[in-house]
Coordinates of C-alpha atoms and ligand atoms in Angstrom, one line a residue:
X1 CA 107.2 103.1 146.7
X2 CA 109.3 103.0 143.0
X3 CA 111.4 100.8 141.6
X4 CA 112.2 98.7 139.0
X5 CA 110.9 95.3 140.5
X6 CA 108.2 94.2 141.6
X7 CA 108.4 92.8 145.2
X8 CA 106.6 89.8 146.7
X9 CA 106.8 88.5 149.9
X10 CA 104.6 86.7 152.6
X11 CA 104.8 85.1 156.2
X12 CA 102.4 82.6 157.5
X13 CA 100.7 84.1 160.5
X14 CA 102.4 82.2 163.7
X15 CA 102.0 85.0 166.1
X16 CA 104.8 86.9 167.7
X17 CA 108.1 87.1 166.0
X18 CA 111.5 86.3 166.8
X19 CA 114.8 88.0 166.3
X20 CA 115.5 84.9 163.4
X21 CA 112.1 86.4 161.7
X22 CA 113.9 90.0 162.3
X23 CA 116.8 89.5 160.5
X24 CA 116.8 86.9 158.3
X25 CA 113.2 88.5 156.7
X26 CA 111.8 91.8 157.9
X27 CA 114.5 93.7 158.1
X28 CA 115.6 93.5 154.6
X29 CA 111.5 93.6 153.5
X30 CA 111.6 97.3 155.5
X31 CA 115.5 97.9 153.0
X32 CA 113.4 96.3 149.8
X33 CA 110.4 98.9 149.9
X34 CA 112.8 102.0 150.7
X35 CA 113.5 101.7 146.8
X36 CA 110.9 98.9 145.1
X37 CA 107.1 98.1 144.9
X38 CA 106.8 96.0 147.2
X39 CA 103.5 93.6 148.4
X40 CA 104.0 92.0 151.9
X41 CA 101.5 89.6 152.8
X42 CA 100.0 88.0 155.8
X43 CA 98.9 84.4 153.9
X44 CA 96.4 83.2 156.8
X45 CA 95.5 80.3 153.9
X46 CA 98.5 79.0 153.7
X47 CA 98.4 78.4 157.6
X48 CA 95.5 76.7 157.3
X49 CA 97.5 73.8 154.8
X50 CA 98.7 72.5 158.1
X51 CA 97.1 74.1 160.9
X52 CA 93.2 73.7 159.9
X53 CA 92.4 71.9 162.9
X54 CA 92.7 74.9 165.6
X55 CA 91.8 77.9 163.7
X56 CA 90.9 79.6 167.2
X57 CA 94.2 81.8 167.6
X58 CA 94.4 82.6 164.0
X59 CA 92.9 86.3 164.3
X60 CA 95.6 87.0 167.6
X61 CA 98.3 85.6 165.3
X62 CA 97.7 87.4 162.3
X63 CA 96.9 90.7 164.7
X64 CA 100.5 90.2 166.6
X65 CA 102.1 89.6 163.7
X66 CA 100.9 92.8 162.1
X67 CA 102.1 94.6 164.9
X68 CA 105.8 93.4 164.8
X69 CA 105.3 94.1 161.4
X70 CA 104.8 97.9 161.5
X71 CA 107.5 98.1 164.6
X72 CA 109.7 96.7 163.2
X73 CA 109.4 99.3 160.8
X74 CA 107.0 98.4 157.9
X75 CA 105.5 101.5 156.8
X76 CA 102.2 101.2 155.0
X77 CA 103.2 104.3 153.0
X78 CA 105.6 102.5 151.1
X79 CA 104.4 99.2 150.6
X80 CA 101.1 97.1 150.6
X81 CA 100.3 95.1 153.6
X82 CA 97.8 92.6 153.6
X83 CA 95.6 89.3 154.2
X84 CA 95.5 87.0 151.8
X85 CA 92.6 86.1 152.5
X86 CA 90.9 89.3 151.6
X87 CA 91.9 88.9 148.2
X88 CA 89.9 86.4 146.7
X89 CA 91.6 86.0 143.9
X90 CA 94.4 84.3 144.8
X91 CA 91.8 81.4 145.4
X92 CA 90.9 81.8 141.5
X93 CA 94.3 82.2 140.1
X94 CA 95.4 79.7 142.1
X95 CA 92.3 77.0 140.9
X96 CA 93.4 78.0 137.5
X97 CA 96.8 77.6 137.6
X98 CA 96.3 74.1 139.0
X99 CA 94.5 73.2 135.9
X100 CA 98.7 73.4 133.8
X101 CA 100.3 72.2 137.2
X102 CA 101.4 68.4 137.1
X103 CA 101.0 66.3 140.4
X104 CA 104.4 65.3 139.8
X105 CA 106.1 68.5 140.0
X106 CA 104.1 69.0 143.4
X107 CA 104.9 65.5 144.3
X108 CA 108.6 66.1 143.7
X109 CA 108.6 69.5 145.3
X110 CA 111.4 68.9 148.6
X111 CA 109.7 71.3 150.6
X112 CA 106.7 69.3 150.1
X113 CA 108.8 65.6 151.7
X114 CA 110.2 68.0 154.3
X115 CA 107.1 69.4 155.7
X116 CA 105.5 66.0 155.7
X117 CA 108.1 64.8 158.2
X118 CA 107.6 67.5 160.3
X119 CA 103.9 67.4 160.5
X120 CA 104.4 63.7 161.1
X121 CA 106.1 65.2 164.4
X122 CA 104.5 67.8 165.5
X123 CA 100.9 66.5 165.3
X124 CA 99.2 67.4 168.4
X125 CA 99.4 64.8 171.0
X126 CA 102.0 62.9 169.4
X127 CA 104.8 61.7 171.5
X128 CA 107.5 59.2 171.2
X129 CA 107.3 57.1 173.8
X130 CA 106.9 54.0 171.8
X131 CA 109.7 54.3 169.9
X132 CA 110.2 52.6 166.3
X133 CA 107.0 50.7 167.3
X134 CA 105.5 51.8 163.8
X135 CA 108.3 51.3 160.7
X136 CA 106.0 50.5 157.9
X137 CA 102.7 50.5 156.8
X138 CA 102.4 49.0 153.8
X139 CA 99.0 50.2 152.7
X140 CA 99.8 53.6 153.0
X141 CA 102.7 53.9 151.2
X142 CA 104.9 55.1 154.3
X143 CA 107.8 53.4 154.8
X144 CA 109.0 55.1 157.9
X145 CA 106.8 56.9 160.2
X146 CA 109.3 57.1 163.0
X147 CA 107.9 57.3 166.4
X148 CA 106.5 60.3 165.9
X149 CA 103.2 59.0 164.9
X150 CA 102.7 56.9 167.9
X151 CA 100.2 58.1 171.0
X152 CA 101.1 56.5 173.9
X153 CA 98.1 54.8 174.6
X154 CA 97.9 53.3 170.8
X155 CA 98.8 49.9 169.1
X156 CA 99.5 49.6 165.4
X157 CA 96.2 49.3 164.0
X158 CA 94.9 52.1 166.1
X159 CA 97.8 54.3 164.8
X160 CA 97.1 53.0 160.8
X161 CA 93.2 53.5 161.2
X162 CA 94.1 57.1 162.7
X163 CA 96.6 57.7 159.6
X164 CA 94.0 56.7 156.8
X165 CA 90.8 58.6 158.3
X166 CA 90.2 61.9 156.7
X167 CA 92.2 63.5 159.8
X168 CA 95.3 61.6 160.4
X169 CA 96.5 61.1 157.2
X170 CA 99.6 60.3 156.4
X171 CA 100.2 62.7 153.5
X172 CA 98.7 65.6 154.7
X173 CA 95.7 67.2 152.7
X174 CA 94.9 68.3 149.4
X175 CA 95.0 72.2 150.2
X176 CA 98.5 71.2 151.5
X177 CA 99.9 69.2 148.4
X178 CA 98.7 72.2 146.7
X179 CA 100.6 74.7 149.0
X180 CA 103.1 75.6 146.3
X181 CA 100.1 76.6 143.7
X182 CA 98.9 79.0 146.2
X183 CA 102.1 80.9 146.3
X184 CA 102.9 80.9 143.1
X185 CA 99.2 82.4 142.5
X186 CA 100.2 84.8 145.6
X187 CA 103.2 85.9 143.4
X188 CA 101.9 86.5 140.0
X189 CA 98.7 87.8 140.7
X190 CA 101.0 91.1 141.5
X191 CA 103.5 90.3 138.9
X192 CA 106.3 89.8 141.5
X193 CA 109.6 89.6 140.0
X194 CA 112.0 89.7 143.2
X195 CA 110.7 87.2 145.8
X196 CA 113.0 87.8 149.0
X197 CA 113.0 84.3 150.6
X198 CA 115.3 81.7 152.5
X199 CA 116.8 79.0 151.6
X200 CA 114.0 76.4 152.3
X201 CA 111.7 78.5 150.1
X202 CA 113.6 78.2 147.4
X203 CA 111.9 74.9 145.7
X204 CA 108.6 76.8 145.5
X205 CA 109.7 80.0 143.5
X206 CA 111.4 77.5 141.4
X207 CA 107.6 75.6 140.9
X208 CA 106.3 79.4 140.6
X209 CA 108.6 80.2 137.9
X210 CA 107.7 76.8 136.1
X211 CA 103.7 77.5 136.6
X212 CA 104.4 80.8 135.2
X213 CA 106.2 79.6 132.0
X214 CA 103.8 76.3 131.5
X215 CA 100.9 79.1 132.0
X216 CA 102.1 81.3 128.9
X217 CA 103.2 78.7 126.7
X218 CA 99.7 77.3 127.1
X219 CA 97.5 80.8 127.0
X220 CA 100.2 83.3 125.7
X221 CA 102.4 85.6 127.5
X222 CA 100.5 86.5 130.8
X223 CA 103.0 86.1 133.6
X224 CA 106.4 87.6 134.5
X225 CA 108.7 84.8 136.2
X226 CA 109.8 85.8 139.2
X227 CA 113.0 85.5 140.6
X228 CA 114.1 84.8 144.4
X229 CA 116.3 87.1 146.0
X230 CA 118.6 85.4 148.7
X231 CA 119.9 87.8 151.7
X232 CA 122.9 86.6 153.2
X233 CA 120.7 87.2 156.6
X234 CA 122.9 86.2 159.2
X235 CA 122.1 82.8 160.7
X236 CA 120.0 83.7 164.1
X237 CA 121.0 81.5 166.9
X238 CA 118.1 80.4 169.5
X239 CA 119.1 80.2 173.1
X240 CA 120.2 76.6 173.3
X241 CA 122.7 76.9 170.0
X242 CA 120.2 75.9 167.8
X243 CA 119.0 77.8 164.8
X244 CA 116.4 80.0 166.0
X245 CA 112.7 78.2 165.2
X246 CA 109.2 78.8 166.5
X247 CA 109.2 75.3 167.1
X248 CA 112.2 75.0 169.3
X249 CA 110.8 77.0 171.6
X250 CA 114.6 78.6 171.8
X251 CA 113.0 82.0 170.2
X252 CA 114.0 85.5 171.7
X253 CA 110.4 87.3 170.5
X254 CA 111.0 91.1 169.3
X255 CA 108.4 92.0 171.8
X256 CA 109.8 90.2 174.7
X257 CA 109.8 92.4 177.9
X258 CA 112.9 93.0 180.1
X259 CA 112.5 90.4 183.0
X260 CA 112.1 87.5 180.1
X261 CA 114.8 88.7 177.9
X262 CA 117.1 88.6 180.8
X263 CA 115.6 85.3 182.0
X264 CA 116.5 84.5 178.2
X265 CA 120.5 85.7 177.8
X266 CA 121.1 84.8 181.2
X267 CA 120.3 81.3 181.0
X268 CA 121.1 80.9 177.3
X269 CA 124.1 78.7 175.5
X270 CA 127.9 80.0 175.6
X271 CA 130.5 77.1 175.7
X272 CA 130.1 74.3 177.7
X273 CA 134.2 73.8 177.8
X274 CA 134.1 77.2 179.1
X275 CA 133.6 76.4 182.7
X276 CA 135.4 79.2 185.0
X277 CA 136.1 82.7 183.5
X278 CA 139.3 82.5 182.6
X279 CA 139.1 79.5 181.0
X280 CA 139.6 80.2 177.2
X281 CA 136.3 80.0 175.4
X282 CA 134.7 79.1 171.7
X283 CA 132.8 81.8 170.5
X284 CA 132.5 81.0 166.9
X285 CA 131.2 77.7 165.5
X286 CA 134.6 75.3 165.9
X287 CA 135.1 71.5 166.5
X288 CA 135.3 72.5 169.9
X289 CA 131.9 74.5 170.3
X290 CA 130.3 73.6 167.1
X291 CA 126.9 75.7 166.8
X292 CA 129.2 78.3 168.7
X293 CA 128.6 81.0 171.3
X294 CA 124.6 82.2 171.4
X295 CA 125.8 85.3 173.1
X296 CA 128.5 86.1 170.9
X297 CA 126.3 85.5 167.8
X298 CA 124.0 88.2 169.8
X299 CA 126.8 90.6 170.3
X300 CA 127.7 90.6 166.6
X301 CA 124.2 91.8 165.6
X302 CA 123.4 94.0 168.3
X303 CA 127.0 95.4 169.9
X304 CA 128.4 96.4 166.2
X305 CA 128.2 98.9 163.7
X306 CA 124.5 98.3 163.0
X307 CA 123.7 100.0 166.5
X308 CA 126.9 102.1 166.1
X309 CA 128.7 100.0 168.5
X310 CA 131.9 97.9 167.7
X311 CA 132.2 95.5 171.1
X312 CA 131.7 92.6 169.5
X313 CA 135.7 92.2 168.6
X314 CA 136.7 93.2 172.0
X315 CA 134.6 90.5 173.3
X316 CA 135.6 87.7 170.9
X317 CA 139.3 88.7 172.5
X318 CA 138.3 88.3 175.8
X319 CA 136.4 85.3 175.6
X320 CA 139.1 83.2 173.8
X321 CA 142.0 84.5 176.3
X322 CA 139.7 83.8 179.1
X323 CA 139.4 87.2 180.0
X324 CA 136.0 87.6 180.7
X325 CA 133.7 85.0 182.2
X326 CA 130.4 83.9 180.4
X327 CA 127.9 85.9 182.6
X328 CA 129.9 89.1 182.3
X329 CA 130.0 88.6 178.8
X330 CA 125.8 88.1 179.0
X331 CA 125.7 90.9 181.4
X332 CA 127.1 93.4 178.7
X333 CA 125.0 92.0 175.9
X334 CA 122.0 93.3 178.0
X335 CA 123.4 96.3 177.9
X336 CA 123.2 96.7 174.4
X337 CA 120.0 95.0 174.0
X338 CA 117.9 97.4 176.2
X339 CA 117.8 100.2 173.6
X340 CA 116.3 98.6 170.6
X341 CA 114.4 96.1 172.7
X342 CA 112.8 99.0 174.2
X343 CA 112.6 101.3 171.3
X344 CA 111.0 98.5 169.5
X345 CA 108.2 97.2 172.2
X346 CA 107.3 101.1 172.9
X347 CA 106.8 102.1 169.1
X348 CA 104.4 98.4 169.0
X349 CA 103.0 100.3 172.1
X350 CA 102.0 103.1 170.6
X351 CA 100.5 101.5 167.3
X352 CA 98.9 99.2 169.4
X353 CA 97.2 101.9 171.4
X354 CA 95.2 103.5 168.4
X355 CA 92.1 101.7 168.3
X356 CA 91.6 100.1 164.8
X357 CA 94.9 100.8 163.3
X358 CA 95.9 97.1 162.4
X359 CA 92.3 96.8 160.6
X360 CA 92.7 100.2 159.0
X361 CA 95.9 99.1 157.5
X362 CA 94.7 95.6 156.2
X363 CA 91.9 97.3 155.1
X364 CA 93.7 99.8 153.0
X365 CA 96.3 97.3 151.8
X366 CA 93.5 94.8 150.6
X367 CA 92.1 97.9 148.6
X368 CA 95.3 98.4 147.1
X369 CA 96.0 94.6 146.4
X370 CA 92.2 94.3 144.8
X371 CA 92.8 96.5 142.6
X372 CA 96.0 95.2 141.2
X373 CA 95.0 91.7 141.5
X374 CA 91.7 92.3 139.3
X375 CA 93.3 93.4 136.4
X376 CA 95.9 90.4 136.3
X377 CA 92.6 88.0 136.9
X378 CA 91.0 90.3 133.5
X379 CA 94.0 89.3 131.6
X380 CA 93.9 85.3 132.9
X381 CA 90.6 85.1 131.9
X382 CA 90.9 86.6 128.6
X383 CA 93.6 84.7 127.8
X384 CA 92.5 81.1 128.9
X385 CA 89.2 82.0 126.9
X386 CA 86.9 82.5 129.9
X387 CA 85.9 86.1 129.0
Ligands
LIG401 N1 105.7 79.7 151.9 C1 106.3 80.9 152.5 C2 106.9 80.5 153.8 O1 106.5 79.6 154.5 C3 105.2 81.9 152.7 C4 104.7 82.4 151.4 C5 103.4 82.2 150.9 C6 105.4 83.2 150.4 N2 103.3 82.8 149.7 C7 104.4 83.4 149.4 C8 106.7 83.7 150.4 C9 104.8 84.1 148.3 C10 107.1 84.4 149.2 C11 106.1 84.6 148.2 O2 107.8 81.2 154.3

């Protein structure tokens, strides 16, 4: 653990992980702390901005996320692993830093608009069955709810009392509207210079690097700003041709056993024009197969030089001169997938299989984190007159 930078990063506990999580995140977080300091972050309160309701799986998810975590190849030698939530002052830096932040800058915040939408439609026991029923509701601001918000057995007014009481609301809650305060307290608590994100994060380190600078030109230079560092991660596809998402449910998990992996390539998208083996096929995103092969998209990661294998090319041949059939083609993917599948679920195995590891690790890491986190929250304090 060296370096020039500082390194930030953090995941929202969701459980297992997915080859998308693999490669557009971890992977290069395992690269990062070969040469940087590097803090990685299980933030169990930022889960709770949307997920409050059922907090009953939260100690699994955060637990099997750990573990694909250190499989993956996390090593807590070289970088500090750790809850948020055993770090209690992220909750003061970020209750202080919401004293400079202005609600418009949350209130502009994209990431903010997007995630409303989406927890508009994946609120539990939503379904759209009554579709466009509910367009506007004047009171609330909202001037399209889609379907989304409608339960089948609910009229308008039950669906706008729902949205105004304290647990249907429309706008989410105030721990959410503040999510972007939290992570920017998550970043400069450490000093975090290089924040490896994606794309969608990049409206928050953008608010961070604002809070930072509004912070100092307020109280006097406290707070590095940090930067986000963009990997060109290669764009993971889920089974059905999607983007690979949690929420899909088109996720290949980095844990999954043979029989469901299989299960998984075998029945997963190709090219539906492709319809008998030699018929030439589509494997890379074109008018005529626009998201593109899955399976190809598999055999670039995992049948090339990464894994010291170079089949991907041969296959792209074959496919588009209809010279090998789509479940040959998935046939040979397994093939290349066994290894690191395996490698990967045996080495979770092992870690898994000494009793109190996970804890041991958190434990240390919050040590760690404390200690840094402390002395930033002496220097806030000082500087905002409070000690
Ligand atoms: N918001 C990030 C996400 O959903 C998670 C996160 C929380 C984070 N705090 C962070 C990422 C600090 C980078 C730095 O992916």
């Amino acid at each position: 653990m060296a370096g020039g930078e500082i390194v930030f990063s953090g995941m929202r506990p969701t459980g297992r992980l997915h080859l998308g999580n693999y490669w557009g995140a971890l992977k290069n977080w395992v690269e990062l702390s070969r040469a940087h300091t590097c803090y990685f972050c299980v933030v169990d309160w930022h889960m709770l901005t949307t997920g409050y309701e059922d907090t009953a799986p939260l100690q699994d998810n955060i637990r099997e996320m750990a573990l694909d975590w250190l499989a993956a190849g996390l090593d807590p030698a070289r970088c500090v692993i750790f809850k948020q939530s055993s770090v209690a002052e992220h909750a003061e830096l970020a209750l202080l830093l919401g004293m400079v932040t202005p609600m418009s800058w949350l209130r502009n915040n994209p990431t903010w608009k997007d995630q409303l939408q989406e927890l508009a439609k994946t609120r539990v026991g939503l379904s759209a069955s009554k579709p466009e029923s509910v367009r506007i509701i004047p009171s609330l601001g909202v001037t399209s709810v889609g379907s989304a918000f409608v339960r089948p057995e609910e009229d308008e007014g039950d669906v706008e009392r729902r949205l105004v009481s304290s647990e249907g609301n429309s706008e989410g809650n105030y721990g959410f509207f503040g999510y972007p305060v939290l992570q920017a307290a998550d970043i400069l608590l450490y000093g975090g210079t290089l924040i490896p994100v994606g794309q969608d994060q990049l409206p928050h380190i953008e608010l961070a690097r604002e809070i930072a600078r509004r912070f100092n030109s307020i109280y006097g230079q406290v707070f590095a700003e940090p930067k986000p560092l963009l990997t060109p991660a290669p764009r993971v596809q889920g089974t059905d041709g999607r983007k690979m998402s949690k929420s899909y449910g088109n996720g290949i998990e980095l844990a999954e056993g043979p029989e469901s992996l299989k299960a998984k390539i075998m029945g997963a998208y190709t090219d539906p024009k492709k319809i008998r083996a030699t018929d030439p096929g589509h494997p890379e995103p074109c008018p005529e197969n626009p998201p593109g092969c899955s399976i190809f998209a598999l055999h670039k990661l995992y049948n090339s030089d990464e894994y010291g294998k170079k089949g991907w090319r041969a296959r792209r041949e074959e496919c588009m001169q209809g010279r090998i059939g789509c479940v040959a083609c998935k046939r040979d993917l397994l093939t290349h997938l066994e290894g690191p599948f395996r490698d990967f679920r045996e080495k979770r195995e092992s870690i898994e299989r000494r009793t109190g590891e996970v804890e041991r690790i958190f434990d240390e890491g919050a040590r760690r984190a404390r200690a840094v986190a402390a002395e930033t929250m002496k220097r806030v304090r000082r500087a905002m007159r409070l000690a």
